[in-house]
Each structure stands twice: as C-alpha cells, then as structure tokens.
Amino acid sequence: MAFNIRDIDETQAPLLDHLVELRSRLMRSIFALIIGFGVCFYFADPILGILVQPLKDAFPEGEGQLIFTKLYEVFFVELKVALFAGFFVSFPIIANQLWAFVAPGLYAKEKKAFLPFLIATPILFTAGASLAYFVVMPVAFEWFLGFEGDAGGLEVNALPSAGEYLSLVMQFILAFGMSFLLPVLLLLLNRAGIVQREQLVAARRYVIVGIVALAAIVTPPDPGSQLILAVPLLLLFEGSLLLMRWQERGRKPDEEETSEDAPETASSKSESSA
C-alpha cells in the first residue's frame, strides 16, 4: 500500500484551520477584555464607590472611612476593580466568541440542548452576585460593625483598609455568583449521563451537608451570610431535580418514537432484500 504525503497534509489542514480560528477567537476575547479593562479603569472611582456603598450604609451616618497603609495600595485596588468590572463588561463578547467556535461542531439537537445553559449561566451568576450585594453584604457588615465598642477601657473602632475591603467584596460576589451555577452543573452532568436524578435524590442528605459546609467555607465567618447562601442553594438543588424530571419526561416520547421506528426499518430492509 503506497504511502502518500499529500494525505497527511489533507488531514492536517482541518486541524490547522481550527487552531487558526481558535487563535482568532482568543485574540478577539482578549481584545474585548482589554477594552473593557481600559474603560472600567477610567471609571474606577465611581465603580469603587458603588462597591463601597454597602459599607457606607452599615456605618452610622457621617461616620466610617476606608484607609490605606501602603502608598500603592489604592492604585492596585483600582486595577483590581477595573479588571473585575472589565471582565463582566466583556463577558457577552467572550461568550459569543466561545459559542461561535463550538457551535459549528455541534448537531442541531446538541445546539438546542447546550444553548439554554449558555444563556442561564450569566443570569444565575448575576442573580447570585445581586443577592450578595443587596442582601448579604449589608447584613454582614452591620454584624461586623457591631463589635465596635470598649474593650478593657480602650475604644475599639473599625478602620477597614481599601485592599482588604475589596478582597472581601470580591469574595462575597464570586462565592454567591459561582454557587448559583449549581443547577447548570447538575443539569449538564445529568444531560451527559454522568449523574442520574435518582442518585441525587438518594444522596439528598449528603448534598444538604455539603451545601452547608460550602456556605461555611466560601462566606465570611458570620452565621447570617452562611444561612443566606445555604437556603438559596438548597432551593436551587431542589429546582434542579424538578428540571431533571421534566427533561426525563421529554426524553421518553423520543425514545418511544425511535423504538417504534426501529422494527419498521428492519422489516423494510428484509422486504427489500427479499
């Protein structure tokens, strides 16, 4: 059997085309992130003011301040704020580039199955981040500031630094945002056949313990924020089980149709062969 080098070149061509397309998609995503970072860095002070608002509301009116103990601390805080906000601003473009790269390799049925997860991801993340910003952080900050007072005749005042406060806010937002993606993860695993609904129902008690432990790890050590995260996660878990049941009911008619078509196809083949 003759070995033709041209055959190797033809098989390598599609791979090279995919790599070139992947490179162009990545460059567009990075370019969008850089533009978003630049725009958000210009508005870093107003964005930081928005992030500081829950702490400002937790302090008594006219009191409270953010300090910095290093000369470069606020500059790096604004860089982090710009990068953090720039990613959210550029995420629609990044997600669009990801979908444009993956979609051509999917069947129409697979596109319909995958597209809802791509749409639900930013919605659920935004819902979790909003819960953290509007509900959890005000409650947690008021609880933290409740430790102000006297200790052994000395006055104890809260003087949070800008860098530590931003790290705490990012921890809140990312923890709640990523935790709210639990339904997407469970439904994808169920769709791929890795996890079955019956297995999750049987392991419900262990899931509850895991959710409570996760809430205790990813949130600051106050019971209020841990409870506010654990309860929505439990509701999202139960909602995922309901969606799995709905998906299974939708699959059964398709399976029945394919099973009914199979004998007809076999009989038609036998008739044609006869």
Short mmCIF file of C-alpha atoms in Angstrom, two decimals:
data_model
loop_
_atom_site.label_atom_id
_atom_site.label_comp_id
_atom_site.label_asym_id
_atom_site.label_seq_id
_atom_site.Cartn_x
_atom_site.Cartn_y
_atom_site.Cartn_z
CA MET A 1 0.00 0.00 0.00
CA ALA A 2 1.54 3.28 -1.12
CA PHE A 3 2.04 5.98 1.49
CA ASN A 4 1.14 9.42 0.19
CA ILE A 5 2.38 12.54 1.99
CA ARG A 6 -0.46 14.53 0.41
CA ASP A 7 -2.96 12.50 2.52
CA ILE A 8 -1.20 13.67 5.70
CA ASP A 9 -1.33 17.27 4.55
CA GLU A 10 -5.05 16.98 3.84
CA THR A 11 -5.75 15.55 7.32
CA GLN A 12 -3.67 18.26 8.98
CA ALA A 13 -5.43 21.06 7.13
CA PRO A 14 -8.71 20.93 9.14
CA LEU A 15 -6.73 20.85 12.40
CA LEU A 16 -4.68 23.87 11.36
CA ASP A 17 -7.87 25.68 10.35
CA HIS A 18 -9.37 25.02 13.78
CA LEU A 19 -6.21 26.24 15.51
CA VAL A 20 -6.19 29.41 13.42
CA GLU A 21 -9.85 30.01 14.21
CA LEU A 22 -9.23 29.33 17.92
CA ARG A 23 -6.38 31.83 17.90
CA SER A 24 -8.57 34.48 16.26
CA ARG A 25 -11.39 33.87 18.78
CA LEU A 26 -8.98 34.12 21.70
CA MET A 27 -7.45 37.31 20.33
CA ARG A 28 -10.89 38.88 19.96
CA SER A 29 -11.80 37.86 23.51
CA ILE A 30 -8.56 39.26 24.92
CA PHE A 31 -9.00 42.44 22.90
CA ALA A 32 -12.54 42.85 24.29
CA LEU A 33 -11.24 42.27 27.82
CA ILE A 34 -8.50 44.87 27.34
CA ILE A 35 -11.01 47.44 26.06
CA GLY A 36 -13.37 46.66 28.96
CA PHE A 37 -10.48 46.97 31.40
CA GLY A 38 -9.45 50.33 29.95
CA VAL A 39 -12.97 51.74 30.09
CA CYS A 40 -13.55 50.47 33.63
CA PHE A 41 -10.16 51.77 34.79
CA TYR A 42 -11.20 55.24 33.62
CA PHE A 43 -14.35 54.89 35.75
CA ALA A 44 -12.59 53.03 38.57
CA ASP A 45 -13.50 55.63 41.22
CA PRO A 46 -17.28 55.54 40.53
CA ILE A 47 -17.22 51.72 40.38
CA LEU A 48 -15.33 51.59 43.68
CA GLY A 49 -17.91 54.00 45.09
CA ILE A 50 -20.66 51.54 44.13
CA LEU A 51 -18.81 48.67 45.81
CA VAL A 52 -18.25 50.77 48.94
CA GLN A 53 -21.94 51.70 49.27
CA PRO A 54 -22.96 48.69 51.45
CA LEU A 55 -20.21 49.50 53.95
CA LYS A 56 -21.15 53.18 53.92
CA ASP A 57 -24.77 52.32 54.69
CA ALA A 58 -23.70 49.98 57.51
CA PHE A 59 -21.82 52.77 59.32
CA PRO A 60 -23.78 55.39 61.26
CA GLU A 61 -24.47 58.44 59.11
CA GLY A 62 -21.43 60.67 58.80
CA GLU A 63 -19.04 58.05 60.16
CA GLY A 64 -16.85 55.40 58.63
CA GLN A 65 -13.84 55.53 56.35
CA LEU A 66 -11.52 53.41 54.27
CA ILE A 67 -7.80 53.70 54.93
CA PHE A 68 -4.70 52.51 53.11
CA THR A 69 -1.44 51.65 54.86
CA LYS A 70 0.70 51.37 51.73
CA LEU A 71 1.24 54.16 49.25
CA TYR A 72 0.47 51.96 46.25
CA GLU A 73 -2.48 50.12 47.81
CA VAL A 74 -5.29 52.24 46.33
CA PHE A 75 -3.69 52.11 42.87
CA PHE A 76 -3.72 48.31 42.90
CA VAL A 77 -7.23 48.37 44.30
CA GLU A 78 -8.36 50.38 41.28
CA LEU A 79 -6.54 47.96 38.97
CA LYS A 80 -8.39 45.03 40.54
CA VAL A 81 -11.68 46.90 40.32
CA ALA A 82 -11.09 47.66 36.64
CA LEU A 83 -10.15 44.06 35.84
CA PHE A 84 -13.08 42.72 37.85
CA ALA A 85 -15.61 45.04 36.19
CA GLY A 86 -13.96 44.76 32.76
CA PHE A 87 -14.49 41.01 32.72
CA PHE A 88 -18.22 41.44 33.40
CA VAL A 89 -18.48 44.11 30.69
CA SER A 90 -16.68 41.99 28.10
CA PHE A 91 -18.27 38.66 29.10
CA PRO A 92 -21.04 38.83 26.42
CA ILE A 93 -18.39 39.17 23.71
CA ILE A 94 -16.25 36.40 25.22
CA ALA A 95 -19.28 34.08 25.47
CA ASN A 96 -20.24 34.92 21.88
CA GLN A 97 -16.75 34.02 20.64
CA LEU A 98 -16.85 30.77 22.60
CA TRP A 99 -20.23 29.87 21.13
CA ALA A 100 -19.12 30.81 17.60
CA PHE A 101 -16.16 28.43 17.92
CA VAL A 102 -18.06 25.50 19.45
CA ALA A 103 -21.41 25.75 17.63
CA PRO A 104 -20.24 24.62 14.13
CA GLY A 105 -19.12 21.28 15.60
CA LEU A 106 -22.49 20.54 17.20
CA TYR A 107 -25.60 18.96 15.74
CA ALA A 108 -28.81 20.98 15.71
CA LYS A 109 -30.17 18.91 18.63
CA GLU A 110 -26.98 19.47 20.62
CA LYS A 111 -27.16 23.22 19.98
CA LYS A 112 -30.69 23.33 21.35
CA ALA A 113 -29.55 21.40 24.42
CA PHE A 114 -26.43 23.49 25.07
CA LEU A 115 -27.73 26.99 24.31
CA PRO A 116 -30.04 27.25 27.38
CA PHE A 117 -27.08 26.51 29.65
CA LEU A 118 -25.04 29.25 27.98
CA ILE A 119 -27.88 31.72 28.50
CA ALA A 120 -28.63 30.62 32.07
CA THR A 121 -25.00 30.94 33.23
CA PRO A 122 -24.76 34.79 33.26
CA ILE A 123 -28.34 35.10 34.53
CA LEU A 124 -27.74 32.83 37.52
CA PHE A 125 -24.35 34.38 38.25
CA THR A 126 -25.89 37.87 38.19
CA ALA A 127 -28.68 36.71 40.49
CA GLY A 128 -26.16 35.35 43.00
CA ALA A 129 -23.99 38.47 42.82
CA SER A 130 -27.07 40.69 43.28
CA LEU A 131 -28.12 38.70 46.34
CA ALA A 132 -24.64 39.16 47.78
CA TYR A 133 -24.55 42.91 47.08
CA PHE A 134 -28.08 43.93 48.05
CA VAL A 135 -28.83 41.50 50.88
CA VAL A 136 -25.84 39.64 52.27
CA MET A 137 -23.19 42.36 52.43
CA PRO A 138 -25.36 44.93 54.26
CA VAL A 139 -26.37 42.31 56.84
CA ALA A 140 -22.81 41.01 57.25
CA PHE A 141 -21.26 44.49 57.54
CA GLU A 142 -23.76 45.57 60.17
CA TRP A 143 -22.95 42.41 62.11
CA PHE A 144 -19.20 43.03 61.83
CA LEU A 145 -19.53 46.65 62.92
CA GLY A 146 -21.49 45.50 65.97
CA PHE A 147 -18.16 44.55 67.56
CA GLU A 148 -17.20 48.20 67.89
CA GLY A 149 -17.16 49.47 71.45
CA ASP A 150 -14.94 49.37 74.51
CA ALA A 151 -12.51 46.63 75.46
CA GLY A 152 -10.68 46.98 78.78
CA GLY A 153 -11.16 50.71 78.83
CA LEU A 154 -9.92 51.14 75.24
CA GLU A 155 -12.14 52.16 72.36
CA VAL A 156 -12.38 49.64 69.52
CA ASN A 157 -13.14 51.21 66.13
CA ALA A 158 -13.45 49.67 62.68
CA LEU A 159 -10.86 51.05 60.26
CA PRO A 160 -11.02 48.75 57.21
CA SER A 161 -8.34 49.15 54.56
CA ALA A 162 -9.27 49.58 50.92
CA GLY A 163 -7.44 46.45 49.79
CA GLU A 164 -8.93 44.18 52.44
CA TYR A 165 -12.41 45.54 51.84
CA LEU A 166 -12.19 44.94 48.08
CA SER A 167 -10.97 41.37 48.70
CA LEU A 168 -13.94 40.77 50.99
CA VAL A 169 -16.42 42.20 48.46
CA MET A 170 -14.97 40.09 45.64
CA GLN A 171 -15.15 37.04 47.90
CA PHE A 172 -18.84 37.70 48.52
CA ILE A 173 -19.72 38.34 44.88
CA LEU A 174 -17.73 35.44 43.42
CA ALA A 175 -18.85 32.99 46.11
CA PHE A 176 -22.53 33.72 45.61
CA GLY A 177 -22.26 34.04 41.83
CA MET A 178 -20.39 30.77 41.35
CA SER A 179 -22.58 28.94 43.87
CA PHE A 180 -25.69 29.91 41.94
CA LEU A 181 -24.31 27.99 38.94
CA LEU A 182 -25.08 24.74 40.77
CA PRO A 183 -28.18 23.99 38.61
CA VAL A 184 -26.15 24.44 35.41
CA LEU A 185 -23.53 21.97 36.64
CA LEU A 186 -26.06 19.38 37.80
CA LEU A 187 -28.16 19.59 34.63
CA LEU A 188 -25.09 19.30 32.40
CA LEU A 189 -23.92 16.22 34.31
CA ASN A 190 -27.42 14.76 34.03
CA ARG A 191 -27.59 15.59 30.32
CA ALA A 192 -24.27 13.83 29.76
CA GLY A 193 -25.47 10.75 31.66
CA ILE A 194 -22.84 11.08 34.38
CA VAL A 195 -25.32 11.77 37.19
CA GLN A 196 -28.87 10.44 37.39
CA ARG A 197 -31.75 12.12 39.18
CA GLU A 198 -32.33 9.03 41.33
CA GLN A 199 -28.74 9.19 42.58
CA LEU A 200 -29.15 12.82 43.66
CA VAL A 201 -32.44 12.07 45.39
CA ALA A 202 -30.84 9.18 47.28
CA ALA A 203 -27.91 11.40 48.29
CA ARG A 204 -30.06 14.39 49.29
CA ARG A 205 -28.95 14.33 52.95
CA TYR A 206 -25.29 14.34 51.93
CA VAL A 207 -25.93 17.16 49.47
CA ILE A 208 -27.52 19.23 52.23
CA VAL A 209 -24.48 18.69 54.46
CA GLY A 210 -22.18 19.59 51.54
CA ILE A 211 -24.11 22.79 50.79
CA VAL A 212 -23.96 23.90 54.42
CA ALA A 213 -20.24 23.14 54.52
CA LEU A 214 -19.69 25.03 51.25
CA ALA A 215 -21.58 28.04 52.60
CA ALA A 216 -19.41 27.99 55.71
CA ILE A 217 -16.21 27.87 53.66
CA VAL A 218 -16.83 30.44 50.92
CA THR A 219 -18.51 33.10 53.09
CA PRO A 220 -17.04 35.10 55.97
CA PRO A 221 -17.48 33.56 59.43
CA ASP A 222 -20.85 35.02 60.33
CA PRO A 223 -23.96 32.83 60.57
CA GLY A 224 -26.17 35.30 58.70
CA SER A 225 -24.31 35.20 55.38
CA GLN A 226 -23.84 31.43 55.64
CA LEU A 227 -27.56 30.92 56.09
CA ILE A 228 -28.45 33.34 53.29
CA LEU A 229 -26.23 31.36 50.91
CA ALA A 230 -27.23 27.88 52.09
CA VAL A 231 -31.00 28.39 51.76
CA PRO A 232 -30.96 29.54 48.07
CA LEU A 233 -28.55 26.73 47.20
CA LEU A 234 -30.92 24.17 48.68
CA LEU A 235 -33.80 25.69 46.70
CA LEU A 236 -31.70 25.63 43.52
CA PHE A 237 -30.82 21.99 44.16
CA GLU A 238 -34.48 21.04 44.52
CA GLY A 239 -35.31 23.09 41.42
CA SER A 240 -32.62 21.18 39.51
CA LEU A 241 -34.28 17.90 40.47
CA LEU A 242 -37.60 19.17 39.12
CA LEU A 243 -35.97 20.23 35.85
CA MET A 244 -34.32 16.82 35.56
CA ARG A 245 -37.72 15.14 35.95
CA TRP A 246 -39.12 17.42 33.24
CA GLN A 247 -36.20 16.56 30.94
CA GLU A 248 -36.70 12.84 31.52
CA ARG A 249 -40.38 13.14 30.64
CA GLY A 250 -39.40 14.94 27.45
CA ARG A 251 -36.96 12.20 26.51
CA LYS A 252 -39.41 9.31 26.91
CA PRO A 253 -41.59 10.22 23.89
CA ASP A 254 -38.46 10.49 21.73
CA GLU A 255 -37.25 7.08 22.91
CA GLU A 256 -40.66 5.54 22.21
CA GLU A 257 -40.67 7.02 18.71
CA THR A 258 -37.22 5.64 17.93
CA SER A 259 -38.16 2.21 19.31
CA GLU A 260 -41.29 2.15 17.16
CA ASP A 261 -39.37 3.18 14.05
CA ALA A 262 -36.68 0.52 14.52
CA PRO A 263 -38.83 -2.57 13.68
CA GLU A 264 -40.30 -0.84 10.64
CA THR A 265 -36.82 -0.09 9.36
CA ALA A 266 -35.73 -3.68 9.89
CA SER A 267 -38.83 -5.07 8.15
CA SER A 268 -38.36 -2.72 5.24
CA LYS A 269 -34.77 -3.87 4.90
CA SER A 270 -35.86 -7.53 4.88
CA GLU A 271 -38.52 -6.84 2.27
CA SER A 272 -36.05 -5.04 0.07
CA SER A 273 -33.53 -7.86 0.40
CA ALA A 274 -36.26 -10.41 -0.47
#
